[in-house]
Short mmCIF file of C-alpha atoms in Angstrom, two decimals:
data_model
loop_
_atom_site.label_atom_id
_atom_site.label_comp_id
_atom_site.label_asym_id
_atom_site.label_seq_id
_atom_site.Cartn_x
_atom_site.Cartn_y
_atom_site.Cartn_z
CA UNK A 634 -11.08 10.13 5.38
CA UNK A 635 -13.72 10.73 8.05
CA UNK A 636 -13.52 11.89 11.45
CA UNK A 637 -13.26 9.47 13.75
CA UNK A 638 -16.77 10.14 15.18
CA UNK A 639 -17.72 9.67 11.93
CA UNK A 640 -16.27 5.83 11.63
CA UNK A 641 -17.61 4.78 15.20
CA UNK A 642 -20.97 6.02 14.83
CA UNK A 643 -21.96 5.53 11.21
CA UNK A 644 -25.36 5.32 10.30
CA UNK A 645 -26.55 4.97 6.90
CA UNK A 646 -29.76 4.15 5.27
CA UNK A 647 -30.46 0.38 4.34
CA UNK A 648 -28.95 -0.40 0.93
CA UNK A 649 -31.50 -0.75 -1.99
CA UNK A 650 -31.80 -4.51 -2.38
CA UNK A 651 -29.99 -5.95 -5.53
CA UNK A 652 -31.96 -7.78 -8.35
CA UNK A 653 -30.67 -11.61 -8.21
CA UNK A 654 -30.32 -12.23 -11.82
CA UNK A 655 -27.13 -11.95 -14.13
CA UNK A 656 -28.00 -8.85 -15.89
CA UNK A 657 -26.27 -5.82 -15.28
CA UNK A 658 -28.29 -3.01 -13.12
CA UNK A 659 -26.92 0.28 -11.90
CA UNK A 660 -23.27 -0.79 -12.39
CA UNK A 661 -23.82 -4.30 -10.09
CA UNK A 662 -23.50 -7.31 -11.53
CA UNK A 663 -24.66 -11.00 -10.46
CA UNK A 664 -23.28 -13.94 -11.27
CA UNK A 665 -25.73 -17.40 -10.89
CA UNK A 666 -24.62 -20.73 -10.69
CA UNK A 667 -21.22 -19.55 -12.80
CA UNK A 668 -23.33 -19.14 -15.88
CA UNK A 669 -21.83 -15.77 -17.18
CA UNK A 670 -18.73 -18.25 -17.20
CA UNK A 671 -19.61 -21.15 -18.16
CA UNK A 672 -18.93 -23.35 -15.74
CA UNK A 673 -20.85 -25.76 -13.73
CA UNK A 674 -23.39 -25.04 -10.54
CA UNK A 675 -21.49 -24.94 -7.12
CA UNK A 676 -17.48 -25.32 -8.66
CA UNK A 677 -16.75 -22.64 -6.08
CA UNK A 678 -16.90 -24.75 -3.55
CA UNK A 679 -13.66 -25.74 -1.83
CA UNK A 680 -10.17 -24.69 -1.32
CA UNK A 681 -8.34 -23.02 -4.56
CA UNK A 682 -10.81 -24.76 -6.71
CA UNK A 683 -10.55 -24.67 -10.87
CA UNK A 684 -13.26 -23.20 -12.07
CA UNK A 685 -11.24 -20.78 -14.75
CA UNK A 686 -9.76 -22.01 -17.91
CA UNK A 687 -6.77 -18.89 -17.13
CA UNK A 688 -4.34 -20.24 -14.27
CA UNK A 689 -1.79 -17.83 -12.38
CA UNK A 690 0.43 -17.27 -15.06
CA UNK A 691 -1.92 -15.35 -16.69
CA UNK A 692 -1.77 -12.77 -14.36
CA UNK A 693 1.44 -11.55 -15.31
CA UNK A 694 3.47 -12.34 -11.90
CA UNK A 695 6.65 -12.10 -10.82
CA UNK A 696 8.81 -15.65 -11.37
CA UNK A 697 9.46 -15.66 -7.85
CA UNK A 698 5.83 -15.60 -6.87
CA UNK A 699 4.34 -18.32 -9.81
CA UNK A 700 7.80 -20.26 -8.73
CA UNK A 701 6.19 -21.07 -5.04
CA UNK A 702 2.19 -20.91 -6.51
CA UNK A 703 3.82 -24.16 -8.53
CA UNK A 704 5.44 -25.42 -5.06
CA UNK A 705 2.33 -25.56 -3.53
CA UNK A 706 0.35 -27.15 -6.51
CA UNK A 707 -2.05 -24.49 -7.10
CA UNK A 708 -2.41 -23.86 -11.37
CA UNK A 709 -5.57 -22.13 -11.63
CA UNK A 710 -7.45 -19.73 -9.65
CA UNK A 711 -10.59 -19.84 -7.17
CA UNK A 712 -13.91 -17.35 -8.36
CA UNK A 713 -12.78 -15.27 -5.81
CA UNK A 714 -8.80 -15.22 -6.96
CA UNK A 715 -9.94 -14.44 -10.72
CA UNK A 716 -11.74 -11.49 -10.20
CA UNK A 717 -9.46 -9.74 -7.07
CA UNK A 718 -6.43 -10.62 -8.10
CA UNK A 719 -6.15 -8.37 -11.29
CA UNK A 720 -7.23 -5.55 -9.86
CA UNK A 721 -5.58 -5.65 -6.48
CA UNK A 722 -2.58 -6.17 -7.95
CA UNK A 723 -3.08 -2.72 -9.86
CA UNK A 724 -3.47 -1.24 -6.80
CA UNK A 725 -7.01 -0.69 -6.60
CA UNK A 726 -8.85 -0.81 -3.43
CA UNK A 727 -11.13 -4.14 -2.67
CA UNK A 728 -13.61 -5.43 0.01
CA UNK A 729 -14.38 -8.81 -0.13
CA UNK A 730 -16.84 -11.14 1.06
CA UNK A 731 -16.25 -15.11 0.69
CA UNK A 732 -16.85 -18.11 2.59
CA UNK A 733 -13.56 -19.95 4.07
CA UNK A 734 -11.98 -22.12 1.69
CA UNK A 735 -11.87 -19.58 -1.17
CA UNK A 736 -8.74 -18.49 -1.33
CA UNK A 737 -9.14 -15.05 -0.10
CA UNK A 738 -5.72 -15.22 2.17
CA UNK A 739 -3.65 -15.84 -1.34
CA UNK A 740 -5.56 -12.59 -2.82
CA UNK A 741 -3.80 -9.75 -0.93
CA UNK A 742 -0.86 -11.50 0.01
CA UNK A 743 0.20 -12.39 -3.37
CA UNK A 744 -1.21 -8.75 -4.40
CA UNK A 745 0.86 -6.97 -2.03
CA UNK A 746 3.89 -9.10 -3.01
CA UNK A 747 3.41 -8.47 -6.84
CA UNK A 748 3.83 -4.64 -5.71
CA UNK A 749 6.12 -5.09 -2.79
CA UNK A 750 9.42 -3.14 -4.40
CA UNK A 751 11.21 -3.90 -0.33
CA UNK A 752 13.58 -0.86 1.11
CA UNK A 753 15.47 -1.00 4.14
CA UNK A 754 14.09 0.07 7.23
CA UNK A 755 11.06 0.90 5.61
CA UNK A 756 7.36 -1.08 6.65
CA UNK A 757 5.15 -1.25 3.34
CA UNK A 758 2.69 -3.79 4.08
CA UNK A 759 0.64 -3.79 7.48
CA UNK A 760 -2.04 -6.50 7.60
CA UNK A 761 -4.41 -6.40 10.93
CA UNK A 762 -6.53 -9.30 11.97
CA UNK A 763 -8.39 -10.08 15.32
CA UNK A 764 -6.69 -12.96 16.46
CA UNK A 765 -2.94 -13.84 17.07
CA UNK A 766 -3.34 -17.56 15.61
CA UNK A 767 -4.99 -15.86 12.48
CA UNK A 768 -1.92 -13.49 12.50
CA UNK A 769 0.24 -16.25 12.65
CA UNK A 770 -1.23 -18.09 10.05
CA UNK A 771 -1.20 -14.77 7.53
CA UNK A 772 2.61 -14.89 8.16
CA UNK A 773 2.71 -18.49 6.91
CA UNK A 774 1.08 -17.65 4.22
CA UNK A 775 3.69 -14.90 3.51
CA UNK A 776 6.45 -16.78 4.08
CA UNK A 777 5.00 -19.59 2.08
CA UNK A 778 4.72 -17.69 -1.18
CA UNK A 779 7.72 -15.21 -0.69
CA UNK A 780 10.50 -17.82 0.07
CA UNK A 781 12.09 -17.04 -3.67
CA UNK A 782 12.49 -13.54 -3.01
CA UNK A 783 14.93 -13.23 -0.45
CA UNK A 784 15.08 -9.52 0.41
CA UNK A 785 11.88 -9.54 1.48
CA UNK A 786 11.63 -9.70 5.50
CA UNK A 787 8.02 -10.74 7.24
CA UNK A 788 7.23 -10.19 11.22
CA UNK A 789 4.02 -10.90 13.34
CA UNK A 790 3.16 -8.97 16.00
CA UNK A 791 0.25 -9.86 19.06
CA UNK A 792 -0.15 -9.28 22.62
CA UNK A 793 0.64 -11.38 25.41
CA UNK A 794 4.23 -11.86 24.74
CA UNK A 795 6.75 -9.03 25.89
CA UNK A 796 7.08 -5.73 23.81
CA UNK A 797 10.28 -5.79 24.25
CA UNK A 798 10.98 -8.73 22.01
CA UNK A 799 8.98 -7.19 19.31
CA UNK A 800 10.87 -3.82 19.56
CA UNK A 801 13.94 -5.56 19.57
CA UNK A 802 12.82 -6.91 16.24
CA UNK A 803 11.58 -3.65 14.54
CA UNK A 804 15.05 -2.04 15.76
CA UNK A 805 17.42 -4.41 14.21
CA UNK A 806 15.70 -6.38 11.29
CA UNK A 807 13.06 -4.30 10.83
CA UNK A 808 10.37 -6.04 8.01
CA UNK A 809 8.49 -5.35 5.04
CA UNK A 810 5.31 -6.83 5.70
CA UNK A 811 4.04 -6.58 9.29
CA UNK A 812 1.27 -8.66 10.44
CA UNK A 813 -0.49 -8.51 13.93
CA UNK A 814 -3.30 -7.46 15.73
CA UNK A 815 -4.11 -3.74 16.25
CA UNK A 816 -3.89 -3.50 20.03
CA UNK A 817 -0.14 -4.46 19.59
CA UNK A 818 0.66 -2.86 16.57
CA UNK A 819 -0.71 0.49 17.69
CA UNK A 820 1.43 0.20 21.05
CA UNK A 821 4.38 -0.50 18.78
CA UNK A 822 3.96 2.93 16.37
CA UNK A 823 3.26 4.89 19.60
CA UNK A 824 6.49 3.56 21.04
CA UNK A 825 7.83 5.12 17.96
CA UNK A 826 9.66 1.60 16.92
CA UNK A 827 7.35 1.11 14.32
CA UNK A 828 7.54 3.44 11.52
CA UNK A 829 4.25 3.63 9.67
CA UNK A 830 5.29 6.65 7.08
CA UNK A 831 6.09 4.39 4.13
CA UNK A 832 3.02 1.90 4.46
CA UNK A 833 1.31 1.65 0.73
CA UNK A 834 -0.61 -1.38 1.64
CA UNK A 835 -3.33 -1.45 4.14
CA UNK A 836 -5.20 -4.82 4.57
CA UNK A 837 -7.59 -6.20 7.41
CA UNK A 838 -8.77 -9.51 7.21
CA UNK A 839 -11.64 -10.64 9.02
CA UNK A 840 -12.93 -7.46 8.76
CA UNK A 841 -16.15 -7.86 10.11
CA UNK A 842 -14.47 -9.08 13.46
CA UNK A 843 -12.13 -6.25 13.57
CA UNK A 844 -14.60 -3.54 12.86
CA UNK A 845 -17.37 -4.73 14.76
CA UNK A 846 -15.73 -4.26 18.04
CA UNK A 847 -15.61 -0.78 19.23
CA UNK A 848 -11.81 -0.95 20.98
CA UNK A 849 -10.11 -2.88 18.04
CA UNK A 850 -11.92 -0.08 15.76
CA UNK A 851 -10.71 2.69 17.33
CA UNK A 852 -7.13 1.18 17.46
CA UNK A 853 -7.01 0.63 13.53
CA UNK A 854 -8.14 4.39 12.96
CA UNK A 855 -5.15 5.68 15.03
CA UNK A 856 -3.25 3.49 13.28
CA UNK A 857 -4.95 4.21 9.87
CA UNK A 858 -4.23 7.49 10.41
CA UNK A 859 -0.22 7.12 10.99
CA UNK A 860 -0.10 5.68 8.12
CA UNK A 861 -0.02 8.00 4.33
CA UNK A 862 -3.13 9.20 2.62
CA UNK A 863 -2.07 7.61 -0.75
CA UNK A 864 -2.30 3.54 -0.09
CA UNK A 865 -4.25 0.26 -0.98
CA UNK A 866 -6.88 -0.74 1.26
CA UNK A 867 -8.19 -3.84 0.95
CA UNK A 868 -10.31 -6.07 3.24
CA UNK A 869 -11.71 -9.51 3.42
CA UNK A 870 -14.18 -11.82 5.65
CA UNK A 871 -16.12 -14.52 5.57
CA UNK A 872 -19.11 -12.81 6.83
CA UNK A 873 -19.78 -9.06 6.19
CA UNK A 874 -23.21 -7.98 7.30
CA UNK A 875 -25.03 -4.88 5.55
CA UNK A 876 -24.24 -2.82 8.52
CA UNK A 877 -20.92 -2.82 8.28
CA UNK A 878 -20.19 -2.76 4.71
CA UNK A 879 -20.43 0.90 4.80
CA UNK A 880 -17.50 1.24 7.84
CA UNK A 881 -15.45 -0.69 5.83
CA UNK A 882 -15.47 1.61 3.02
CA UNK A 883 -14.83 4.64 5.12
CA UNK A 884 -11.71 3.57 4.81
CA UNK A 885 -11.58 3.29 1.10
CA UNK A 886 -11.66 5.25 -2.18
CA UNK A 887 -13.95 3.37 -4.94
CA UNK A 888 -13.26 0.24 -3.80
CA UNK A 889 -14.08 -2.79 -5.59
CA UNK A 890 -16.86 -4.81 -4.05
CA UNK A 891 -17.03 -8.45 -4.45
CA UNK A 892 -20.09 -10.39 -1.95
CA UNK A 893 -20.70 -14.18 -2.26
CA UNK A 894 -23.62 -14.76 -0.23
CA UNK A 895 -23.85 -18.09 -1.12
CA UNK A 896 -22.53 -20.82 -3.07
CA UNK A 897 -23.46 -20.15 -6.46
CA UNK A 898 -23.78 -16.20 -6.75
CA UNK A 899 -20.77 -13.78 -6.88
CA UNK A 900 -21.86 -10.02 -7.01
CA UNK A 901 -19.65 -7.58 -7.67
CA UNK A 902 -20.00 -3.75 -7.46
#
């Protein structure tokens, strides 16, 4: 990975433009109006939306996980779902780009379950986000589609409640999957209450958020850093501008790229 100087101050030519068509050019491909899978103009729009004759079972989950997918009603996968999904759960490293609405929360959360083999004591999962009601909401989500699989233990972690409550926490049911914000979390693995040496799966959602400010930046490369070379990365927003694309991947080793700009056109790199 890069020097921290390297990650705060990275400048990088503009990206060559991509050809909006779907033929496949220098290894990036574009997707218009779903035609390359034939389905209809704008049926990504929408929550968890149909637009894929495979549903979840077809990716080869565990029982527990399609168990609650069936609880909540969900049978086949957004645009977005389909093509992350396989390969995060494989352990490959993924930034995505996606409107709200898409899914993209189920992506890494039932990714990093799929792979989640939980140990005692030991942190595997850390998600960061920007906001503590977004970090709330991620540990929903968590317990939502992880209530079959009972040895698996989720916390969430933000400022402006006493650190004391969340050490207490760490010290005597310490979780699998930790979700917060990175001003809290870092506190938390400087305190040396938060163990970071076993993390395999690094996500950030909101990226864009997270990244673009300097302080919360800084705070996820310290923490980055306590955590083992070997891991998954993956990140998601709902906006990701050109300028910060390239951050993001600082962080990553040939990551999947997946950018809906709009409606109708999935690119992926």
């Amino acid at each position: 990975m890069a020097d921290e100087q390297d990650l705060l101050d990275y400048d990088e030519p503009d990206e060559v433009p991509r050809k909006e068509d779907k033929n496949t050019n220098n290894g990036v491909t574009s997707i218009q109006n779903g035609s390359s899978t034939g389905t209809q103009s704008g049926a990504i729009r929408g929550s968890y939306v149909s637009i894929h004759a495979s549903g979840f079972k077809d990716f080869l989950l565990k029982p527990e996980l399609l168990r609650s997918i069936m609880d909540c009603g969900f049978e086949h996968p957004s645009e977005v779902q389909h093509e992350c999904i396989p390969q995060a759960i494989l352990g490959t490293d993924i930034v995505c780009q996606a409107k709200s609405g898409m899914g993209k929360t189920a992506v890494f959360v039932l990714a990093t379950l799929q792979q989640l083999e939980p140990v005692d004591g030991q942190v595997s999962v850390i998600v960061l986000c920007h906001a503590r009601e977004l970090a709330f909401q991620i540990s929903r989500e968590y317990e939502r589609f992880c209530k079959y699989m009972s040895a698996v233990k989720v916390s969430v972690f933000f400022g402006g409640l006493p650190t004391k409550n969340d050490e207490d926490v760490l010290k005597k049911n310490c979780p699998h999957i930790v979700v917060g914000t990175p001003g809290r979390i870092l506190a938390l693995a400087k305190s040396k209450v938060l163990n970071l040496r076993y993390v395999k799966h690094f996500v950030i959602d909101e990226c864009d958020k997270v990244l673009e400010s300097l302080d919360m930046r800084r705070d996820v490369q310290e923490i980055f850093k306590m955590t083992p070379h070997e891991k998954q990365v993956l990140m998601f927003s709902a906006t990701l501008s050109k300028d910060i694309r390239p951050v993001c991947k600082k962080f990553m080793q040939q990551p999947m790229e997946i950018y809906i700009d709009n409606e109708t056109k999935l690119t992926l790199h």
